[in-house]
Structure formats: structure tokens, C-alpha cells
Coordinates of C-alpha atoms in Angstrom, one line a residue:
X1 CA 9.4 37.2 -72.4
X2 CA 6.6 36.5 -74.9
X3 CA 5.5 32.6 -75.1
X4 CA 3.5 31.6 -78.2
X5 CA 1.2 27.9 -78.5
X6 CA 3.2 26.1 -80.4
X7 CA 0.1 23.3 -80.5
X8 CA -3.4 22.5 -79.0
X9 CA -4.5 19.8 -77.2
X10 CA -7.8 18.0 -78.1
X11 CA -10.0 15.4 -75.7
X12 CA -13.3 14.7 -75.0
X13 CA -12.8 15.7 -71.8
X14 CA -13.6 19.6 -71.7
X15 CA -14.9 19.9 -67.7
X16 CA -12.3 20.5 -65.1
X17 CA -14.0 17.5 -63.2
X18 CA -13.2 15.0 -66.1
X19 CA -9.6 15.4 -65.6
X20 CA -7.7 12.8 -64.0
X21 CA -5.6 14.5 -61.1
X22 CA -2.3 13.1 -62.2
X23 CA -1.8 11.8 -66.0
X24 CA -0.6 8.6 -64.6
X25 CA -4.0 8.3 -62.8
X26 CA -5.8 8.8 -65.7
X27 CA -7.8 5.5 -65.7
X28 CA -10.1 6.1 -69.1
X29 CA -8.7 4.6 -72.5
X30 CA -8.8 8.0 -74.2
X31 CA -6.1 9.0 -76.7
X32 CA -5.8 12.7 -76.9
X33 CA -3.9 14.6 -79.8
X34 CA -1.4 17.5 -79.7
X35 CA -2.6 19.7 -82.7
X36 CA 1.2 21.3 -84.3
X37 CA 0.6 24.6 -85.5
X38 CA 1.5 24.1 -89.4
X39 CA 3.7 26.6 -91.7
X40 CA 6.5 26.8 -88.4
X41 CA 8.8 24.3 -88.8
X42 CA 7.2 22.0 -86.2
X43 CA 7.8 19.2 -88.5
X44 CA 11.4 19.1 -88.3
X45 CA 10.9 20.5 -84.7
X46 CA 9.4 17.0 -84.0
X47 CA 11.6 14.4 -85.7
X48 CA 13.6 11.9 -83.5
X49 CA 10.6 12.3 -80.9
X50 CA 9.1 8.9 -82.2
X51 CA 11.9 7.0 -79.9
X52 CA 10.6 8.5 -76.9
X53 CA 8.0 6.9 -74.5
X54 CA 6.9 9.5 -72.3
X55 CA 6.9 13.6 -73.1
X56 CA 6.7 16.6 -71.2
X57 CA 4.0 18.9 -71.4
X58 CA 4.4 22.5 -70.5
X59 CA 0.8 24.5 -70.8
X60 CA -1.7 26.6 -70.1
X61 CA -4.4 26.6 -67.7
X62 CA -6.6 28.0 -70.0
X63 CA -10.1 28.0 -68.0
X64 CA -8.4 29.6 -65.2
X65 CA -8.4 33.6 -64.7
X66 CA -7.0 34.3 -61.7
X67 CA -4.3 32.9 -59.4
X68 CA -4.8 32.1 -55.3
X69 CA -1.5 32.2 -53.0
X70 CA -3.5 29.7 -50.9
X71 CA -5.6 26.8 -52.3
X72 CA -7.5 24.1 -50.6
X73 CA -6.1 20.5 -52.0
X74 CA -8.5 18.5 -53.9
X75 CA -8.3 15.6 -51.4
X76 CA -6.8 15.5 -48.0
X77 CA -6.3 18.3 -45.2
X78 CA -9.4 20.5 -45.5
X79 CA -6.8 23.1 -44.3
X80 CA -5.5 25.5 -47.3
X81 CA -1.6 25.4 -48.0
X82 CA 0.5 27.3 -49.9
X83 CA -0.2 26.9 -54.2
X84 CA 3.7 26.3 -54.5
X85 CA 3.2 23.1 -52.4
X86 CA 0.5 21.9 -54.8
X87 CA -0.2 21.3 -58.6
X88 CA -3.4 23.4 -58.2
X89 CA -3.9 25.4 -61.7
X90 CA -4.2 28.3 -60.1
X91 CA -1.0 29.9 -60.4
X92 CA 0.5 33.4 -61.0
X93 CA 1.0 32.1 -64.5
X94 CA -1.1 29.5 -65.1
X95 CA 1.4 27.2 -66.4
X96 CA 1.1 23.3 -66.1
X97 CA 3.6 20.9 -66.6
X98 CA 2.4 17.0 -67.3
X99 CA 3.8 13.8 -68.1
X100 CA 2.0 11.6 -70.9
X101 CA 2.7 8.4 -72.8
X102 CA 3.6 9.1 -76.5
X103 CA 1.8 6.4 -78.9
X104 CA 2.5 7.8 -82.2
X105 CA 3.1 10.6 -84.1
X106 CA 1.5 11.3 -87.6
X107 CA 2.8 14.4 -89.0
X108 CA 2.1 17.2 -87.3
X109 CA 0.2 15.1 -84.4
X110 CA 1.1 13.6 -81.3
X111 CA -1.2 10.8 -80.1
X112 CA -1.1 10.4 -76.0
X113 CA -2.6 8.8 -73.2
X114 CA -2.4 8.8 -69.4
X115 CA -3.2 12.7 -69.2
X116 CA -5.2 15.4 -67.3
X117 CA -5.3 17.8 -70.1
X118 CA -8.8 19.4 -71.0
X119 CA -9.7 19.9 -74.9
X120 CA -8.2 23.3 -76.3
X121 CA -5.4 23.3 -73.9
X122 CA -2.3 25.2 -75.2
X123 CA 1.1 23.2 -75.4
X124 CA 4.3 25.9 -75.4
X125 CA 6.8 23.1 -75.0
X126 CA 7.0 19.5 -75.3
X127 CA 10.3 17.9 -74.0
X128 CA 10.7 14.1 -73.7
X129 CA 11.2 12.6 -70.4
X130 CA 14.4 10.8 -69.3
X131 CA 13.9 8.3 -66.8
X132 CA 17.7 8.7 -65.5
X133 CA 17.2 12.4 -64.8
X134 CA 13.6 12.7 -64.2
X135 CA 12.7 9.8 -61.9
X136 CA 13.5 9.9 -57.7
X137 CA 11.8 6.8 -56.5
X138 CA 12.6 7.7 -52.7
X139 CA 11.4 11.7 -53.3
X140 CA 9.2 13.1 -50.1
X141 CA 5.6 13.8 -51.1
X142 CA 5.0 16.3 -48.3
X143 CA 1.9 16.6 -46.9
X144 CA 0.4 13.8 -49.9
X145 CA 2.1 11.1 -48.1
X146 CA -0.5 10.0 -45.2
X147 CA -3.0 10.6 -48.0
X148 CA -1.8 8.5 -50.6
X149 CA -2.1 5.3 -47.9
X150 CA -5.5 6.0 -47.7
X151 CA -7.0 5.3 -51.2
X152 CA -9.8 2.9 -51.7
X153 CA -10.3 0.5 -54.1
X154 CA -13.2 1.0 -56.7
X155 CA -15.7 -1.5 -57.6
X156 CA -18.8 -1.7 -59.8
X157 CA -21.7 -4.3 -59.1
X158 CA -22.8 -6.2 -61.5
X159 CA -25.9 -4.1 -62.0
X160 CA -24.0 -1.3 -62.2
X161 CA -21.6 -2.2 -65.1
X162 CA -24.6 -3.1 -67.1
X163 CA -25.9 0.3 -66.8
X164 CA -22.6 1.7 -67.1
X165 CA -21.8 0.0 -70.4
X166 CA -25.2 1.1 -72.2
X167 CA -24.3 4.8 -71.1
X168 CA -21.0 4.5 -72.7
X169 CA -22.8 2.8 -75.6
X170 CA -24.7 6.1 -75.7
X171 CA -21.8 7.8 -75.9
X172 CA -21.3 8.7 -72.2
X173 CA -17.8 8.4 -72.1
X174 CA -16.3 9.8 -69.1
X175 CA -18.7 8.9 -65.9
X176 CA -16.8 5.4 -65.4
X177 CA -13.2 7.6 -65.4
X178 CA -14.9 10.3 -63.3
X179 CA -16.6 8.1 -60.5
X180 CA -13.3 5.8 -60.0
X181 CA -10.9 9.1 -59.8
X182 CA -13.9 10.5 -57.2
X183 CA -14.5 7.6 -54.9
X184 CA -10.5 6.7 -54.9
X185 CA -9.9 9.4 -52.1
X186 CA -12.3 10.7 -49.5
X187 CA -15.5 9.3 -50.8
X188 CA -17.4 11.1 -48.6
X189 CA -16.2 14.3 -48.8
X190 CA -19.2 16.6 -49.2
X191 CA -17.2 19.6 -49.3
X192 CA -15.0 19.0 -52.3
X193 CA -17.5 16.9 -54.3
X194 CA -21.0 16.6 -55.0
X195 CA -21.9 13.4 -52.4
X196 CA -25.2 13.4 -50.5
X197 CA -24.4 11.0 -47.6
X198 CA -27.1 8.2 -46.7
X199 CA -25.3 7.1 -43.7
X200 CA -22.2 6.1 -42.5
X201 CA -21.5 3.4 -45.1
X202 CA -23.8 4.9 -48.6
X203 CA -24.1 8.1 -50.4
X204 CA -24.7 9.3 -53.4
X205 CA -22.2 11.0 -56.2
X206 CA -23.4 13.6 -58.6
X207 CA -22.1 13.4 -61.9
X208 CA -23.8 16.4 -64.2
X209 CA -27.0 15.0 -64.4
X210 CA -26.5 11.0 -63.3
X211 CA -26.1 9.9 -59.9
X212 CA -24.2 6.9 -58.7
X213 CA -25.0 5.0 -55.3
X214 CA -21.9 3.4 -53.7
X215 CA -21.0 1.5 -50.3
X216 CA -18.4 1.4 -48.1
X217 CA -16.6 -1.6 -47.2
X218 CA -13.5 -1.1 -45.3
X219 CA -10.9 0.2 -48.0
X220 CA -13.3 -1.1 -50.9
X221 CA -16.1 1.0 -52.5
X222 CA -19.0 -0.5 -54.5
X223 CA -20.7 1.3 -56.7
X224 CA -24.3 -0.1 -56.6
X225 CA -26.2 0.9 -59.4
X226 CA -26.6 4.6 -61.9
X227 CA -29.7 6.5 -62.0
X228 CA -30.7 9.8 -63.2
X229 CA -30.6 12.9 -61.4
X230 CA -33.9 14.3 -62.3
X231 CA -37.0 13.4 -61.3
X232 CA -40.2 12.0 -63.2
X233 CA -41.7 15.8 -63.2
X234 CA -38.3 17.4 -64.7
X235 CA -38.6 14.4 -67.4
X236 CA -41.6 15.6 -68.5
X237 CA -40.5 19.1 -68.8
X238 CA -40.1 20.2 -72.4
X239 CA -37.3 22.3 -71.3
X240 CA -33.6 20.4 -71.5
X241 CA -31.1 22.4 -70.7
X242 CA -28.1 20.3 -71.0
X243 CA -30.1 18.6 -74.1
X244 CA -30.1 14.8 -72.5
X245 CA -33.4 14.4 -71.3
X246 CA -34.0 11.7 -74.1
X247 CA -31.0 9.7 -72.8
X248 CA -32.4 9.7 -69.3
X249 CA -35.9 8.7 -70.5
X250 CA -34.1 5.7 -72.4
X251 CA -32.1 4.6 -69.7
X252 CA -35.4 4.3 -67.3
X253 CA -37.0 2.3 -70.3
X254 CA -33.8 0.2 -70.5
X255 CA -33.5 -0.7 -66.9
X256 CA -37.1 -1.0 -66.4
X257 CA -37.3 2.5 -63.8
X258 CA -40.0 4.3 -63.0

């Protein structure tokens, strides 16, 4: 059988570590579109799907190459289980299957939210969902269901939301979405995240090039306050590699860091 993309999905997100891990854990305001190919029919293809809520998504996982019968799970056991048992994107066939929140359509767009789709990700099939035949409240969750009691609630000083807001006013979008899906689970889980550990209670989370320090306090995390990830010498390095050396230099100036 020969599948075709029927549409393309576009985000800011484009890093596999921007994604939420569910949809419905998707905690950023984003609103992704689902691009129709045109000159296919799609148009009529779509009509009637205004009066749905929530859609399917069946996909590609288009940064992925190769598929693992065994994965380790993002959060919990640090034991590897079976790919079949998880929603890792490593499959034989790389296909994903989401559920997102339909806002609107406009021709041959569909505008969503609550997703974990990166930018440029194929759509084969969209499908809406039914809560009568798709919902099973008292479903087993496996091995997930000792983790899921263990999530921690994520906080930002005040410090830190200041700092946080001018890097989103400088167009820094995803680090608030990214440290909240991070921290929610096994804060300090050096090997499935980039967390330098300060002691029992802080660390340190990598973000690209920011870094955000955070406490511990019982099932509540604080994130403390942003800073950046290089040091004075890098800064004044003409080479930029990921072109946001000017950023850092202004949020030092900002926040009064040397």
C-alpha cells in the first residue's frame, strides 16, 4: 500500500524537545495549521468537519530514520520496554497518531491547538474524534500509572517570570512550554535531560543556550531565575553559531548581569 501527505503541519516548534509529550499536555498557547494540499479535492474532503471539536491525526515521524524494538521511556523506569507499549516515534513505520482541538477551519486550513506535532510534519489522515467511541475513562495505563502520581507542580518566581516575559518579548517562544513539560516529571533526571544537579533540592536545566535554576519543594518546583548558558568569554566571541549572542548580551544588560 502506498500512502501520500494529504497535508503538512506548520509550528514554531521544529525541535523534538519542544514537543509537548501528549497534545493534551501541550501547555503553550500556540495554534498550529494543517496545510491541505490544493488541486485534490480536499475542499469538499473537509466540509462538515467545522462541527467537530477534537480530530485525529495520523502522521509521520518525519525526523526519525530508523525504528528500535526496545526504547527507553521519556520519564519513568530507566529500564527499556517494548516500543509497542509506548508512543515513542520510533516505530517500524513511523506513524503517529494525535488528538488536537479544532478551532477553525479557513479553506484549505485547519487551525489547532493542544498538539505535539513539529513544523513540516506530514498528515495522511485526519478523522474526528467521538467521545462515545473514543473515550474509556477507567482504561489501564500500564506501566504509566505509578508515574503519572508522581508529577510536580511548576512554578516561576517572581524574578523569573520577569525574565521570562522579556524573552518571549524577544521572541523566545517556547522555553516557558519546554521547562514546565521538563520539570513536571523527574526533575532531576540527568540521564534523559540536560540537568546539572546542585544538590539534593537545586539543579540546573539546559535549554539550547539558556539555563534555568529551580528548587525542590516536596511536589512543587520553583523555577528561580533564567540565565544564559555562555559565559562572559563566549560573549565576546565574534563567532555565534546559533546566531543569539546579541539576545544574551541584552538580557545581561536588562537584568543588570555581569
Amino acid at each position: 500500500m502506498e500512502i501520500k501527505p494529504i497535508a503538512f503541519f506548520k509550528t514554531r516548534k521544529k525541535q523534538s524537545y519542544e514537543a509537548a509529550r501528549q497534545g493534551s499536555c501541550d501547555t503553550s498557547d500556540e495554534i498550529g495549521e494543517l496545510h491541505f494540499l490544493s488541486q485534490q479535492q480536499f475542499d469538499q474532503a473537509l466540509e462538515g468537519i467545522e462541527g467537530f471539536s477534537h480530530l485525529w491525526l495520523i502522521y509521520q515521524f518525519h525526523q526519525n530514520t530508523n525504528w528500535k524494538p526496545k526504547v527507553l521511556p521519556p520519564r519513568g523506569s530507566d529500564k527499556k520496554v517494548g516500543v509497542f507499549a509506548t508512543r515513542s516515534p520510533y516505530r517500524p513505520n513511523g506513524l503517529g497518531l494525535s488528538c488536537v482541538e479544532l478551532v477553525e477551519r479557513s479553506g484549505l486550513i485547519l487551525k489547532v491547538k493542544n498538539f505535539d506535532l513539529l513544523d513540516e510534519t506530514p498528515i495522511f489522515d485526519v478523522k474526528p474524534y467521538l467521545s462515545y467511541a473514543d473515550s474509556f475513562p477507567s482504561a489501564r495505563m500500564g506501566w504509566l500509572e505509578a508515574i503519572e502520581k508522581q508529577k510536580f507542580e511548576v512554578k516561576f518566581s517572581d524574578a523569573a517570570k520577569e525574565q521570562l516575559e522579556f524573552l518571549k518579548s524577544q521572541g523566545l517562544l517556547e522555553l516557558e512550554n519546554f521547562l514546565v513539560q521538563q520539570l513536571s516529571f523527574e526533575p532531576l533526571n540527568s540521564k534523559k535531560k540536560r540537568v546539572q544537579i546542585l544538590s539534593d533540592q537545586e539543579a540546573v536545566l539546559a535549554y539550547r543556550t539558556w539555563r534555568a535554576q529551580f528548587q525542590i519543594q516536596e511536589t512543587q518546583i520553583e523555577i528561580q531565575n533564567l540565565f544564559s548558558g555562555y559565559s562572559q568569554q563566549d560573549l565576546n566571541q565574534l563567532e555565534d553559531t546559533y546566531q543569539d549572542k546579541a539576545l544574551h548580551r541584552l538580557f545581561q544588560s536588562q537584568f543588570f548581569i555581569e
